[in-house]
Amino acid sequence: MQTKNFNDIFRALKDLAPVLTSGNLLVVLSSCVWFAVQTHLGLPQESLSIGATVFQSGHLHRLLLFPLHHRSLPQLLLSAAALLFLCGGVEKGLGTVRFLFLLLLLGSTTGVFYSFLDLLQDASVHTEGLLPVVLACVALTTLHTKMTKGFLCGVSFPVVALPWVLLVICTALIPRSVLLCNVIAILVGWVYGKGWLSPVDMSESRAAVLEKLLPFRFLRSMSGVMFVPASSQERRRTLLPQINPTPGSYPVQAYAPLPSIATANATATMYEGWPQLASLTPPHTPYGHTAAHKVGHMAAHNVGHMAAHQMGHNHGQISAQSVGHNHGHFSDQSVGHGCDGNHSHNHGAKL
Protein backbone atom coordinates (compact mmCIF):
# COMPACT_ATOMS: atom_id res chain seq x y z
CA MET A 1 0.00 0.00 0.00
CA GLN A 2 2.81 2.39 0.86
CA THR A 3 4.64 1.49 -2.34
CA LYS A 4 1.52 2.29 -4.40
CA ASN A 5 1.11 5.66 -2.71
CA PHE A 6 4.78 6.43 -3.27
CA ASN A 7 4.44 5.57 -6.98
CA ASP A 8 1.36 7.79 -7.31
CA ILE A 9 3.15 10.71 -5.67
CA PHE A 10 6.22 10.18 -7.85
CA ARG A 11 4.05 10.04 -11.00
CA ALA A 12 2.25 13.26 -10.03
CA LEU A 13 5.53 15.07 -9.40
CA LYS A 14 6.89 13.81 -12.71
CA ASP A 15 3.88 15.23 -14.54
CA LEU A 16 4.33 18.60 -12.87
CA ALA A 17 8.06 18.77 -13.56
CA PRO A 18 8.95 20.79 -16.67
CA VAL A 19 10.71 19.25 -19.65
CA LEU A 20 14.41 20.05 -19.46
CA THR A 21 15.51 21.86 -22.62
CA SER A 22 19.01 22.70 -23.77
CA GLY A 23 18.61 26.48 -23.65
CA ASN A 24 17.26 26.58 -20.11
CA LEU A 25 19.89 24.11 -18.96
CA LEU A 26 22.69 26.22 -20.45
CA VAL A 27 21.43 29.41 -18.78
CA VAL A 28 20.99 27.76 -15.38
CA LEU A 29 24.41 26.10 -15.50
CA SER A 30 26.07 29.36 -16.52
CA SER A 31 24.41 31.14 -13.58
CA CYS A 32 25.56 28.45 -11.17
CA VAL A 33 29.13 28.53 -12.49
CA TRP A 34 29.33 32.32 -12.21
CA PHE A 35 27.87 32.22 -8.70
CA ALA A 36 30.50 29.67 -7.66
CA VAL A 37 33.31 31.73 -9.21
CA GLN A 38 32.06 34.93 -7.57
CA THR A 39 31.77 33.28 -4.18
CA HIS A 40 35.16 31.56 -4.39
CA LEU A 41 37.07 34.63 -5.57
CA GLY A 42 35.21 37.07 -3.31
CA LEU A 43 34.17 39.43 -6.10
CA PRO A 44 32.01 42.46 -5.27
CA GLN A 45 28.28 41.75 -5.15
CA GLU A 46 27.60 44.47 -7.71
CA SER A 47 30.18 43.21 -10.19
CA LEU A 48 27.58 42.52 -12.90
CA SER A 49 24.55 44.41 -11.56
CA ILE A 50 22.86 47.05 -13.71
CA GLY A 51 22.02 50.59 -12.68
CA ALA A 52 23.30 54.09 -13.13
CA THR A 53 26.91 52.88 -12.96
CA VAL A 54 26.51 51.17 -16.33
CA PHE A 55 26.70 54.56 -18.09
CA GLN A 56 28.75 56.36 -15.44
CA SER A 57 31.59 53.81 -15.47
CA GLY A 58 31.14 52.61 -19.03
CA HIS A 59 30.51 48.97 -18.00
CA LEU A 60 28.29 48.14 -20.96
CA HIS A 61 29.05 44.44 -20.72
CA ARG A 62 26.74 44.29 -17.71
CA LEU A 63 23.75 44.81 -20.00
CA LEU A 64 24.37 41.35 -21.49
CA LEU A 65 25.54 39.47 -18.39
CA PHE A 66 23.35 40.77 -15.56
CA PRO A 67 20.74 37.93 -15.92
CA LEU A 68 23.46 35.42 -14.96
CA HIS A 69 24.47 37.33 -11.83
CA HIS A 70 22.89 36.52 -8.44
CA ARG A 71 23.93 37.76 -5.04
CA SER A 72 22.56 34.92 -2.89
CA LEU A 73 21.77 31.24 -3.25
CA PRO A 74 17.99 31.64 -2.63
CA GLN A 75 17.83 34.25 -5.37
CA LEU A 76 19.63 31.88 -7.75
CA LEU A 77 17.41 28.89 -6.97
CA LEU A 78 14.13 30.81 -7.24
CA SER A 79 15.16 32.53 -10.46
CA ALA A 80 16.22 29.21 -12.00
CA ALA A 81 12.91 27.60 -11.01
CA ALA A 82 10.96 30.49 -12.58
CA LEU A 83 12.97 30.11 -15.80
CA LEU A 84 12.41 26.35 -16.04
CA PHE A 85 8.68 26.48 -15.35
CA LEU A 86 7.71 29.59 -17.31
CA CYS A 87 10.06 29.71 -20.32
CA GLY A 88 10.07 26.13 -21.55
CA GLY A 89 7.19 26.76 -23.94
CA VAL A 90 8.94 29.78 -25.46
CA GLU A 91 11.99 27.69 -26.33
CA LYS A 92 9.81 24.97 -27.86
CA GLY A 93 8.12 27.55 -30.05
CA LEU A 94 11.26 29.34 -31.24
CA GLY A 95 14.05 26.79 -31.05
CA THR A 96 17.05 26.65 -28.73
CA VAL A 97 19.30 29.03 -30.66
CA ARG A 98 16.64 31.69 -31.18
CA PHE A 99 15.56 31.35 -27.55
CA LEU A 100 19.06 32.09 -26.27
CA PHE A 101 19.29 35.08 -28.59
CA LEU A 102 15.88 36.22 -27.35
CA LEU A 103 17.09 36.19 -23.74
CA LEU A 104 20.05 38.37 -24.71
CA LEU A 105 17.83 40.75 -26.67
CA LEU A 106 15.17 41.12 -23.98
CA GLY A 107 17.75 41.35 -21.18
CA SER A 108 19.90 43.97 -22.88
CA THR A 109 16.88 46.09 -23.90
CA THR A 110 15.50 45.96 -20.37
CA GLY A 111 18.91 46.82 -18.95
CA VAL A 112 19.31 49.86 -21.20
CA PHE A 113 15.95 51.36 -20.24
CA TYR A 114 16.34 50.63 -16.53
CA SER A 115 19.89 51.96 -16.34
CA PHE A 116 18.82 55.16 -18.08
CA LEU A 117 15.88 55.67 -15.70
CA ASP A 118 18.08 54.82 -12.71
CA LEU A 119 20.50 57.49 -13.88
CA LEU A 120 17.73 60.07 -13.53
CA GLN A 121 16.90 59.03 -9.95
CA ASP A 122 18.51 60.53 -6.89
CA ALA A 123 19.21 57.16 -5.21
CA SER A 124 20.60 54.46 -7.49
CA VAL A 125 19.23 50.93 -7.02
CA HIS A 126 21.12 48.05 -8.63
CA THR A 127 19.43 44.86 -9.76
CA GLU A 128 20.30 41.57 -11.42
CA GLY A 129 18.98 38.05 -11.97
CA LEU A 130 16.85 36.05 -14.38
CA LEU A 131 13.48 37.38 -13.23
CA PRO A 132 13.28 40.33 -15.69
CA VAL A 133 13.84 38.13 -18.76
CA VAL A 134 11.40 35.55 -17.42
CA LEU A 135 8.64 38.15 -17.06
CA ALA A 136 9.43 39.48 -20.54
CA CYS A 137 9.03 35.98 -22.02
CA VAL A 138 5.71 35.53 -20.22
CA ALA A 139 4.50 38.89 -21.54
CA LEU A 140 5.26 38.07 -25.17
CA THR A 141 3.64 34.64 -24.77
CA THR A 142 0.32 36.20 -23.72
CA LEU A 143 0.15 38.07 -27.02
CA HIS A 144 0.42 34.89 -29.11
CA THR A 145 -1.75 32.50 -27.13
CA LYS A 146 -5.37 31.69 -28.04
CA MET A 147 -6.41 31.34 -24.42
CA THR A 148 -8.51 34.13 -22.94
CA LYS A 149 -8.67 32.98 -19.32
CA GLY A 150 -5.93 31.90 -16.95
CA PHE A 151 -6.15 30.01 -13.67
CA LEU A 152 -3.81 30.33 -10.71
CA CYS A 153 -4.61 28.75 -7.35
CA GLY A 154 -8.25 28.34 -8.39
CA VAL A 155 -8.65 32.02 -9.33
CA SER A 156 -9.65 32.93 -12.91
CA PHE A 157 -8.29 36.08 -14.56
CA PRO A 158 -7.61 37.31 -18.13
CA VAL A 159 -4.45 36.00 -19.75
CA VAL A 160 -3.28 39.56 -20.40
CA ALA A 161 -3.06 40.07 -16.65
CA LEU A 162 -0.85 37.00 -16.12
CA PRO A 163 2.50 38.89 -16.27
CA TRP A 164 1.26 41.39 -13.68
CA VAL A 165 0.08 38.61 -11.36
CA LEU A 166 3.47 36.91 -11.65
CA LEU A 167 5.13 40.28 -11.15
CA VAL A 168 3.52 40.70 -7.74
CA ILE A 169 4.23 37.10 -6.69
CA CYS A 170 7.86 36.94 -7.88
CA THR A 171 8.73 40.39 -6.57
CA ALA A 172 7.48 39.35 -3.14
CA LEU A 173 9.22 35.94 -3.11
CA ILE A 174 12.53 36.47 -4.91
CA PRO A 175 15.00 38.66 -3.02
CA ARG A 176 16.77 41.61 -4.66
CA SER A 177 13.91 42.10 -7.13
CA VAL A 178 13.36 45.69 -8.22
CA LEU A 179 9.77 46.53 -9.17
CA LEU A 180 10.69 49.17 -11.77
CA CYS A 181 13.01 46.82 -13.64
CA ASN A 182 10.37 44.09 -13.71
CA VAL A 183 7.72 46.48 -15.05
CA ILE A 184 10.08 47.59 -17.81
CA ALA A 185 10.75 43.93 -18.65
CA ILE A 186 7.02 43.24 -19.12
CA LEU A 187 6.65 46.26 -21.40
CA VAL A 188 9.69 45.15 -23.43
CA GLY A 189 8.13 41.70 -23.81
CA TRP A 190 4.94 43.25 -25.15
CA VAL A 191 6.95 45.36 -27.59
CA TYR A 192 8.71 42.24 -28.88
CA GLY A 193 5.40 40.38 -29.10
CA LYS A 194 3.99 43.18 -31.27
CA GLY A 195 6.87 42.66 -33.71
CA TRP A 196 8.47 46.08 -33.21
CA LEU A 197 11.89 44.49 -32.53
CA SER A 198 11.79 42.26 -35.61
CA PRO A 199 14.58 44.21 -37.44
CA VAL A 200 17.09 43.09 -34.80
CA ASP A 201 15.63 39.60 -34.30
CA MET A 202 17.37 36.45 -35.53
CA SER A 203 15.86 34.73 -38.56
CA GLU A 204 15.08 31.04 -38.68
CA SER A 205 17.58 30.37 -41.48
CA ARG A 206 20.39 32.10 -39.59
CA ALA A 207 19.61 30.10 -36.45
CA ALA A 208 19.63 26.86 -38.50
CA VAL A 209 23.19 27.67 -39.60
CA LEU A 210 24.41 28.54 -36.11
CA GLU A 211 23.03 25.41 -34.48
CA LYS A 212 25.47 23.33 -36.56
CA LEU A 213 28.44 25.04 -34.89
CA LEU A 214 29.90 24.75 -31.41
CA PRO A 215 28.63 24.84 -28.67
CA PHE A 216 25.17 24.15 -30.10
CA ARG A 217 26.36 21.02 -31.85
CA PHE A 218 27.48 19.71 -28.45
CA LEU A 219 24.09 20.58 -26.93
CA ARG A 220 22.35 18.73 -29.73
CA SER A 221 24.34 15.58 -29.03
CA MET A 222 23.50 15.51 -25.30
CA SER A 223 21.17 12.72 -24.23
CA GLY A 224 18.35 13.30 -21.78
CA VAL A 225 18.00 16.99 -22.72
CA MET A 226 15.68 18.26 -25.44
CA PHE A 227 17.37 20.35 -28.12
CA VAL A 228 14.71 22.20 -30.13
CA PRO A 229 15.76 22.76 -33.78
CA ALA A 230 15.36 26.15 -35.40
CA SER A 231 13.56 24.83 -38.50
CA SER A 232 9.80 24.68 -38.06
CA GLN A 233 9.51 21.32 -39.85
CA GLU A 234 12.25 19.71 -37.72
CA ARG A 235 10.74 21.31 -34.63
CA ARG A 236 7.36 19.67 -35.31
CA ARG A 237 9.02 16.30 -35.83
CA THR A 238 10.92 16.72 -32.55
CA LEU A 239 8.00 17.85 -30.39
CA LEU A 240 5.14 15.80 -31.85
CA PRO A 241 4.99 12.08 -31.02
CA GLN A 242 5.99 9.68 -33.77
CA ILE A 243 3.22 7.21 -34.65
CA ASN A 244 4.21 4.06 -36.54
CA PRO A 245 1.16 1.78 -36.77
CA THR A 246 1.68 -1.89 -37.49
CA PRO A 247 0.13 -3.30 -40.67
CA GLY A 248 -3.47 -4.44 -40.17
CA SER A 249 -3.98 -2.40 -36.97
CA TYR A 250 -6.66 -0.12 -38.39
CA PRO A 251 -10.25 -1.03 -37.36
CA VAL A 252 -11.58 -0.56 -40.89
CA GLN A 253 -9.51 -3.50 -42.07
CA ALA A 254 -10.73 -5.81 -39.35
CA TYR A 255 -14.41 -4.91 -39.74
CA ALA A 256 -14.71 -4.37 -43.50
CA PRO A 257 -18.20 -5.52 -44.61
CA LEU A 258 -18.64 -8.20 -47.24
CA PRO A 259 -20.05 -7.10 -50.60
CA SER A 260 -23.84 -7.29 -50.80
CA ILE A 261 -23.76 -9.21 -54.08
CA ALA A 262 -21.98 -12.18 -52.53
CA THR A 263 -23.60 -15.54 -53.23
CA ALA A 264 -23.78 -18.63 -51.09
CA ASN A 265 -21.34 -20.50 -53.30
CA ALA A 266 -18.73 -17.73 -53.31
CA THR A 267 -15.42 -18.43 -51.62
CA ALA A 268 -13.63 -15.52 -49.97
CA THR A 269 -9.90 -14.90 -50.08
CA MET A 270 -7.90 -12.24 -48.23
CA TYR A 271 -5.82 -9.60 -49.97
CA GLU A 272 -4.05 -6.99 -47.77
CA GLY A 273 -6.65 -7.43 -45.03
CA TRP A 274 -9.70 -7.11 -47.33
CA PRO A 275 -11.95 -10.05 -48.33
CA GLN A 276 -11.98 -10.84 -52.04
CA LEU A 277 -14.76 -13.00 -53.46
CA ALA A 278 -13.94 -15.50 -56.13
CA SER A 279 -17.39 -14.99 -57.67
CA LEU A 280 -16.44 -11.42 -58.53
CA THR A 281 -13.81 -12.63 -60.98
CA PRO A 282 -15.30 -12.29 -64.47
CA PRO A 283 -15.59 -15.63 -66.27
CA HIS A 284 -13.93 -16.30 -69.56
CA THR A 285 -16.26 -15.72 -72.49
CA PRO A 286 -15.83 -17.15 -75.98
CA TYR A 287 -16.46 -13.86 -77.73
CA GLY A 288 -12.86 -12.63 -77.80
CA HIS A 289 -13.50 -9.38 -75.91
CA THR A 290 -10.76 -7.67 -73.93
CA ALA A 291 -10.47 -7.96 -70.17
CA ALA A 292 -11.93 -4.52 -69.57
CA HIS A 293 -14.89 -5.34 -71.85
CA LYS A 294 -15.47 -8.61 -69.94
CA VAL A 295 -15.67 -6.74 -66.68
CA GLY A 296 -18.15 -4.33 -68.22
CA HIS A 297 -20.36 -7.16 -69.44
CA MET A 298 -20.27 -8.85 -66.06
CA ALA A 299 -21.14 -5.60 -64.23
CA ALA A 300 -23.93 -4.95 -66.71
CA HIS A 301 -25.40 -8.41 -66.09
CA ASN A 302 -25.26 -8.09 -62.32
CA VAL A 303 -26.71 -4.58 -62.15
CA GLY A 304 -29.20 -4.97 -64.97
CA HIS A 305 -30.48 -8.37 -63.89
CA MET A 306 -30.88 -7.41 -60.23
CA ALA A 307 -32.52 -4.07 -60.98
CA ALA A 308 -34.89 -5.53 -63.58
CA HIS A 309 -35.87 -8.48 -61.42
CA GLN A 310 -36.47 -6.38 -58.29
CA MET A 311 -38.23 -3.49 -59.97
CA GLY A 312 -40.27 -5.88 -62.03
CA HIS A 313 -41.74 -7.44 -58.90
CA ASN A 314 -42.35 -4.05 -57.28
CA HIS A 315 -43.85 -2.15 -60.18
CA GLY A 316 -44.60 -4.84 -62.68
CA GLN A 317 -43.66 -2.82 -65.72
CA ILE A 318 -40.11 -1.82 -66.61
CA SER A 319 -38.43 -2.31 -69.94
CA ALA A 320 -34.99 -3.77 -70.35
CA GLN A 321 -34.00 -0.71 -72.33
CA SER A 322 -34.84 1.67 -69.40
CA VAL A 323 -32.90 -0.49 -66.94
CA GLY A 324 -29.89 -0.45 -69.24
CA HIS A 325 -30.06 3.35 -69.65
CA ASN A 326 -30.29 3.91 -65.87
CA HIS A 327 -27.12 1.89 -65.22
CA GLY A 328 -24.71 3.04 -67.88
CA HIS A 329 -26.66 2.57 -71.19
CA PHE A 330 -26.14 -1.18 -71.30
CA SER A 331 -28.19 -2.96 -73.93
CA ASP A 332 -30.01 -6.19 -73.22
CA GLN A 333 -27.53 -7.81 -75.60
CA SER A 334 -24.68 -6.91 -73.20
CA VAL A 335 -26.80 -8.27 -70.34
CA GLY A 336 -27.11 -11.51 -72.17
CA HIS A 337 -23.39 -11.91 -72.68
CA GLY A 338 -22.86 -12.76 -69.00
CA CYS A 339 -25.49 -15.58 -68.86
CA ASP A 340 -26.97 -18.31 -71.09
CA GLY A 341 -29.40 -17.56 -73.90
CA ASN A 342 -32.50 -19.18 -72.36
CA HIS A 343 -32.14 -17.31 -69.10
CA SER A 344 -31.77 -13.99 -70.91
CA HIS A 345 -34.69 -14.81 -73.25
CA ASN A 346 -37.00 -15.71 -70.38
CA HIS A 347 -36.27 -12.52 -68.53
CA GLY A 348 -36.68 -10.50 -71.68
CA ALA A 349 -40.11 -12.02 -72.14
CA LYS A 350 -41.11 -11.24 -68.58
CA LEU A 351 -40.06 -7.68 -69.01
Coordinates of C-alpha atoms in Angstrom, one line a residue:
M1 CA 0.0 0.0 0.0
Q2 CA 2.8 2.4 0.9
T3 CA 4.6 1.5 -2.3
K4 CA 1.5 2.3 -4.4
N5 CA 1.1 5.7 -2.7
F6 CA 4.8 6.4 -3.3
N7 CA 4.4 5.6 -7.0
D8 CA 1.4 7.8 -7.3
I9 CA 3.1 10.7 -5.7
F10 CA 6.2 10.2 -7.8
R11 CA 4.0 10.0 -11.0
A12 CA 2.2 13.3 -10.0
L13 CA 5.5 15.1 -9.4
K14 CA 6.9 13.8 -12.7
D15 CA 3.9 15.2 -14.5
L16 CA 4.3 18.6 -12.9
A17 CA 8.1 18.8 -13.6
P18 CA 9.0 20.8 -16.7
V19 CA 10.7 19.2 -19.6
L20 CA 14.4 20.1 -19.5
T21 CA 15.5 21.9 -22.6
S22 CA 19.0 22.7 -23.8
G23 CA 18.6 26.5 -23.7
N24 CA 17.3 26.6 -20.1
L25 CA 19.9 24.1 -19.0
L26 CA 22.7 26.2 -20.4
V27 CA 21.4 29.4 -18.8
V28 CA 21.0 27.8 -15.4
L29 CA 24.4 26.1 -15.5
S30 CA 26.1 29.4 -16.5
S31 CA 24.4 31.1 -13.6
C32 CA 25.6 28.4 -11.2
V33 CA 29.1 28.5 -12.5
W34 CA 29.3 32.3 -12.2
F35 CA 27.9 32.2 -8.7
A36 CA 30.5 29.7 -7.7
V37 CA 33.3 31.7 -9.2
Q38 CA 32.1 34.9 -7.6
T39 CA 31.8 33.3 -4.2
H40 CA 35.2 31.6 -4.4
L41 CA 37.1 34.6 -5.6
G42 CA 35.2 37.1 -3.3
L43 CA 34.2 39.4 -6.1
P44 CA 32.0 42.5 -5.3
Q45 CA 28.3 41.8 -5.1
E46 CA 27.6 44.5 -7.7
S47 CA 30.2 43.2 -10.2
L48 CA 27.6 42.5 -12.9
S49 CA 24.5 44.4 -11.6
I50 CA 22.9 47.1 -13.7
G51 CA 22.0 50.6 -12.7
A52 CA 23.3 54.1 -13.1
T53 CA 26.9 52.9 -13.0
V54 CA 26.5 51.2 -16.3
F55 CA 26.7 54.6 -18.1
Q56 CA 28.7 56.4 -15.4
S57 CA 31.6 53.8 -15.5
G58 CA 31.1 52.6 -19.0
H59 CA 30.5 49.0 -18.0
L60 CA 28.3 48.1 -21.0
H61 CA 29.0 44.4 -20.7
R62 CA 26.7 44.3 -17.7
L63 CA 23.7 44.8 -20.0
L64 CA 24.4 41.4 -21.5
L65 CA 25.5 39.5 -18.4
F66 CA 23.4 40.8 -15.6
P67 CA 20.7 37.9 -15.9
L68 CA 23.5 35.4 -15.0
H69 CA 24.5 37.3 -11.8
H70 CA 22.9 36.5 -8.4
R71 CA 23.9 37.8 -5.0
S72 CA 22.6 34.9 -2.9
L73 CA 21.8 31.2 -3.3
P74 CA 18.0 31.6 -2.6
Q75 CA 17.8 34.2 -5.4
L76 CA 19.6 31.9 -7.7
L77 CA 17.4 28.9 -7.0
L78 CA 14.1 30.8 -7.2
S79 CA 15.2 32.5 -10.5
A80 CA 16.2 29.2 -12.0
A81 CA 12.9 27.6 -11.0
A82 CA 11.0 30.5 -12.6
L83 CA 13.0 30.1 -15.8
L84 CA 12.4 26.3 -16.0
F85 CA 8.7 26.5 -15.3
L86 CA 7.7 29.6 -17.3
C87 CA 10.1 29.7 -20.3
G88 CA 10.1 26.1 -21.6
G89 CA 7.2 26.8 -23.9
V90 CA 8.9 29.8 -25.5
E91 CA 12.0 27.7 -26.3
K92 CA 9.8 25.0 -27.9
G93 CA 8.1 27.5 -30.1
L94 CA 11.3 29.3 -31.2
G95 CA 14.1 26.8 -31.0
T96 CA 17.1 26.7 -28.7
V97 CA 19.3 29.0 -30.7
R98 CA 16.6 31.7 -31.2
F99 CA 15.6 31.4 -27.5
L100 CA 19.1 32.1 -26.3
F101 CA 19.3 35.1 -28.6
L102 CA 15.9 36.2 -27.4
L103 CA 17.1 36.2 -23.7
L104 CA 20.0 38.4 -24.7
L105 CA 17.8 40.8 -26.7
L106 CA 15.2 41.1 -24.0
G107 CA 17.7 41.4 -21.2
S108 CA 19.9 44.0 -22.9
T109 CA 16.9 46.1 -23.9
T110 CA 15.5 46.0 -20.4
G111 CA 18.9 46.8 -18.9
V112 CA 19.3 49.9 -21.2
F113 CA 16.0 51.4 -20.2
Y114 CA 16.3 50.6 -16.5
S115 CA 19.9 52.0 -16.3
F116 CA 18.8 55.2 -18.1
L117 CA 15.9 55.7 -15.7
D118 CA 18.1 54.8 -12.7
L119 CA 20.5 57.5 -13.9
L120 CA 17.7 60.1 -13.5
Q121 CA 16.9 59.0 -10.0
D122 CA 18.5 60.5 -6.9
A123 CA 19.2 57.2 -5.2
S124 CA 20.6 54.5 -7.5
V125 CA 19.2 50.9 -7.0
H126 CA 21.1 48.1 -8.6
T127 CA 19.4 44.9 -9.8
E128 CA 20.3 41.6 -11.4
G129 CA 19.0 38.0 -12.0
L130 CA 16.9 36.0 -14.4
L131 CA 13.5 37.4 -13.2
P132 CA 13.3 40.3 -15.7
V133 CA 13.8 38.1 -18.8
V134 CA 11.4 35.5 -17.4
L135 CA 8.6 38.1 -17.1
A136 CA 9.4 39.5 -20.5
C137 CA 9.0 36.0 -22.0
V138 CA 5.7 35.5 -20.2
A139 CA 4.5 38.9 -21.5
L140 CA 5.3 38.1 -25.2
T141 CA 3.6 34.6 -24.8
T142 CA 0.3 36.2 -23.7
L143 CA 0.2 38.1 -27.0
H144 CA 0.4 34.9 -29.1
T145 CA -1.8 32.5 -27.1
K146 CA -5.4 31.7 -28.0
M147 CA -6.4 31.3 -24.4
T148 CA -8.5 34.1 -22.9
K149 CA -8.7 33.0 -19.3
G150 CA -5.9 31.9 -17.0
F151 CA -6.2 30.0 -13.7
L152 CA -3.8 30.3 -10.7
C153 CA -4.6 28.7 -7.3
G154 CA -8.2 28.3 -8.4
V155 CA -8.6 32.0 -9.3
S156 CA -9.6 32.9 -12.9
F157 CA -8.3 36.1 -14.6
P158 CA -7.6 37.3 -18.1
V159 CA -4.5 36.0 -19.7
V160 CA -3.3 39.6 -20.4
A161 CA -3.1 40.1 -16.7
L162 CA -0.9 37.0 -16.1
P163 CA 2.5 38.9 -16.3
W164 CA 1.3 41.4 -13.7
V165 CA 0.1 38.6 -11.4
L166 CA 3.5 36.9 -11.6
L167 CA 5.1 40.3 -11.1
V168 CA 3.5 40.7 -7.7
I169 CA 4.2 37.1 -6.7
C170 CA 7.9 36.9 -7.9
T171 CA 8.7 40.4 -6.6
A172 CA 7.5 39.3 -3.1
L173 CA 9.2 35.9 -3.1
I174 CA 12.5 36.5 -4.9
P175 CA 15.0 38.7 -3.0
R176 CA 16.8 41.6 -4.7
S177 CA 13.9 42.1 -7.1
V178 CA 13.4 45.7 -8.2
L179 CA 9.8 46.5 -9.2
L180 CA 10.7 49.2 -11.8
C181 CA 13.0 46.8 -13.6
N182 CA 10.4 44.1 -13.7
V183 CA 7.7 46.5 -15.0
I184 CA 10.1 47.6 -17.8
A185 CA 10.7 43.9 -18.7
I186 CA 7.0 43.2 -19.1
L187 CA 6.7 46.3 -21.4
V188 CA 9.7 45.2 -23.4
G189 CA 8.1 41.7 -23.8
W190 CA 4.9 43.2 -25.1
V191 CA 6.9 45.4 -27.6
Y192 CA 8.7 42.2 -28.9
G193 CA 5.4 40.4 -29.1
K194 CA 4.0 43.2 -31.3
G195 CA 6.9 42.7 -33.7
W196 CA 8.5 46.1 -33.2
L197 CA 11.9 44.5 -32.5
S198 CA 11.8 42.3 -35.6
P199 CA 14.6 44.2 -37.4
V200 CA 17.1 43.1 -34.8
D201 CA 15.6 39.6 -34.3
M202 CA 17.4 36.4 -35.5
S203 CA 15.9 34.7 -38.6
E204 CA 15.1 31.0 -38.7
S205 CA 17.6 30.4 -41.5
R206 CA 20.4 32.1 -39.6
A207 CA 19.6 30.1 -36.5
A208 CA 19.6 26.9 -38.5
V209 CA 23.2 27.7 -39.6
L210 CA 24.4 28.5 -36.1
E211 CA 23.0 25.4 -34.5
K212 CA 25.5 23.3 -36.6
L213 CA 28.4 25.0 -34.9
L214 CA 29.9 24.7 -31.4
P215 CA 28.6 24.8 -28.7
F216 CA 25.2 24.1 -30.1
R217 CA 26.4 21.0 -31.8
F218 CA 27.5 19.7 -28.5
L219 CA 24.1 20.6 -26.9
R220 CA 22.3 18.7 -29.7
S221 CA 24.3 15.6 -29.0
M222 CA 23.5 15.5 -25.3
S223 CA 21.2 12.7 -24.2
G224 CA 18.4 13.3 -21.8
V225 CA 18.0 17.0 -22.7
M226 CA 15.7 18.3 -25.4
F227 CA 17.4 20.4 -28.1
V228 CA 14.7 22.2 -30.1
P229 CA 15.8 22.8 -33.8
A230 CA 15.4 26.1 -35.4
S231 CA 13.6 24.8 -38.5
S232 CA 9.8 24.7 -38.1
Q233 CA 9.5 21.3 -39.8
E234 CA 12.2 19.7 -37.7
R235 CA 10.7 21.3 -34.6
R236 CA 7.4 19.7 -35.3
R237 CA 9.0 16.3 -35.8
T238 CA 10.9 16.7 -32.6
L239 CA 8.0 17.8 -30.4
L240 CA 5.1 15.8 -31.9
P241 CA 5.0 12.1 -31.0
Q242 CA 6.0 9.7 -33.8
I243 CA 3.2 7.2 -34.7
N244 CA 4.2 4.1 -36.5
P245 CA 1.2 1.8 -36.8
T246 CA 1.7 -1.9 -37.5
P247 CA 0.1 -3.3 -40.7
G248 CA -3.5 -4.4 -40.2
S249 CA -4.0 -2.4 -37.0
Y250 CA -6.7 -0.1 -38.4
P251 CA -10.2 -1.0 -37.4
V252 CA -11.6 -0.6 -40.9
Q253 CA -9.5 -3.5 -42.1
A254 CA -10.7 -5.8 -39.3
Y255 CA -14.4 -4.9 -39.7
A256 CA -14.7 -4.4 -43.5
P257 CA -18.2 -5.5 -44.6
L258 CA -18.6 -8.2 -47.2
P259 CA -20.0 -7.1 -50.6
S260 CA -23.8 -7.3 -50.8
I261 CA -23.8 -9.2 -54.1
A262 CA -22.0 -12.2 -52.5
T263 CA -23.6 -15.5 -53.2
A264 CA -23.8 -18.6 -51.1
N265 CA -21.3 -20.5 -53.3
A266 CA -18.7 -17.7 -53.3
T267 CA -15.4 -18.4 -51.6
A268 CA -13.6 -15.5 -50.0
T269 CA -9.9 -14.9 -50.1
M270 CA -7.9 -12.2 -48.2
Y271 CA -5.8 -9.6 -50.0
E272 CA -4.1 -7.0 -47.8
G273 CA -6.7 -7.4 -45.0
W274 CA -9.7 -7.1 -47.3
P275 CA -11.9 -10.0 -48.3
Q276 CA -12.0 -10.8 -52.0
L277 CA -14.8 -13.0 -53.5
A278 CA -13.9 -15.5 -56.1
S279 CA -17.4 -15.0 -57.7
L280 CA -16.4 -11.4 -58.5
T281 CA -13.8 -12.6 -61.0
P282 CA -15.3 -12.3 -64.5
P283 CA -15.6 -15.6 -66.3
H284 CA -13.9 -16.3 -69.6
T285 CA -16.3 -15.7 -72.5
P286 CA -15.8 -17.2 -76.0
Y287 CA -16.5 -13.9 -77.7
G288 CA -12.9 -12.6 -77.8
H289 CA -13.5 -9.4 -75.9
T290 CA -10.8 -7.7 -73.9
A291 CA -10.5 -8.0 -70.2
A292 CA -11.9 -4.5 -69.6
H293 CA -14.9 -5.3 -71.8
K294 CA -15.5 -8.6 -69.9
V295 CA -15.7 -6.7 -66.7
G296 CA -18.1 -4.3 -68.2
H297 CA -20.4 -7.2 -69.4
M298 CA -20.3 -8.8 -66.1
A299 CA -21.1 -5.6 -64.2
A300 CA -23.9 -4.9 -66.7
H301 CA -25.4 -8.4 -66.1
N302 CA -25.3 -8.1 -62.3
V303 CA -26.7 -4.6 -62.1
G304 CA -29.2 -5.0 -65.0
H305 CA -30.5 -8.4 -63.9
M306 CA -30.9 -7.4 -60.2
A307 CA -32.5 -4.1 -61.0
A308 CA -34.9 -5.5 -63.6
H309 CA -35.9 -8.5 -61.4
Q310 CA -36.5 -6.4 -58.3
M311 CA -38.2 -3.5 -60.0
G312 CA -40.3 -5.9 -62.0
H313 CA -41.7 -7.4 -58.9
N314 CA -42.3 -4.1 -57.3
H315 CA -43.8 -2.2 -60.2
G316 CA -44.6 -4.8 -62.7
Q317 CA -43.7 -2.8 -65.7
I318 CA -40.1 -1.8 -66.6
S319 CA -38.4 -2.3 -69.9
A320 CA -35.0 -3.8 -70.4
Q321 CA -34.0 -0.7 -72.3
S322 CA -34.8 1.7 -69.4
V323 CA -32.9 -0.5 -66.9
G324 CA -29.9 -0.4 -69.2
H325 CA -30.1 3.4 -69.6
N326 CA -30.3 3.9 -65.9
H327 CA -27.1 1.9 -65.2
G328 CA -24.7 3.0 -67.9
H329 CA -26.7 2.6 -71.2
F330 CA -26.1 -1.2 -71.3
S331 CA -28.2 -3.0 -73.9
D332 CA -30.0 -6.2 -73.2
Q333 CA -27.5 -7.8 -75.6
S334 CA -24.7 -6.9 -73.2
V335 CA -26.8 -8.3 -70.3
G336 CA -27.1 -11.5 -72.2
H337 CA -23.4 -11.9 -72.7
G338 CA -22.9 -12.8 -69.0
C339 CA -25.5 -15.6 -68.9
D340 CA -27.0 -18.3 -71.1
G341 CA -29.4 -17.6 -73.9
N342 CA -32.5 -19.2 -72.4
H343 CA -32.1 -17.3 -69.1
S344 CA -31.8 -14.0 -70.9
H345 CA -34.7 -14.8 -73.2
N346 CA -37.0 -15.7 -70.4
H347 CA -36.3 -12.5 -68.5
G348 CA -36.7 -10.5 -71.7
A349 CA -40.1 -12.0 -72.1
K350 CA -41.1 -11.2 -68.6
L351 CA -40.1 -7.7 -69.0

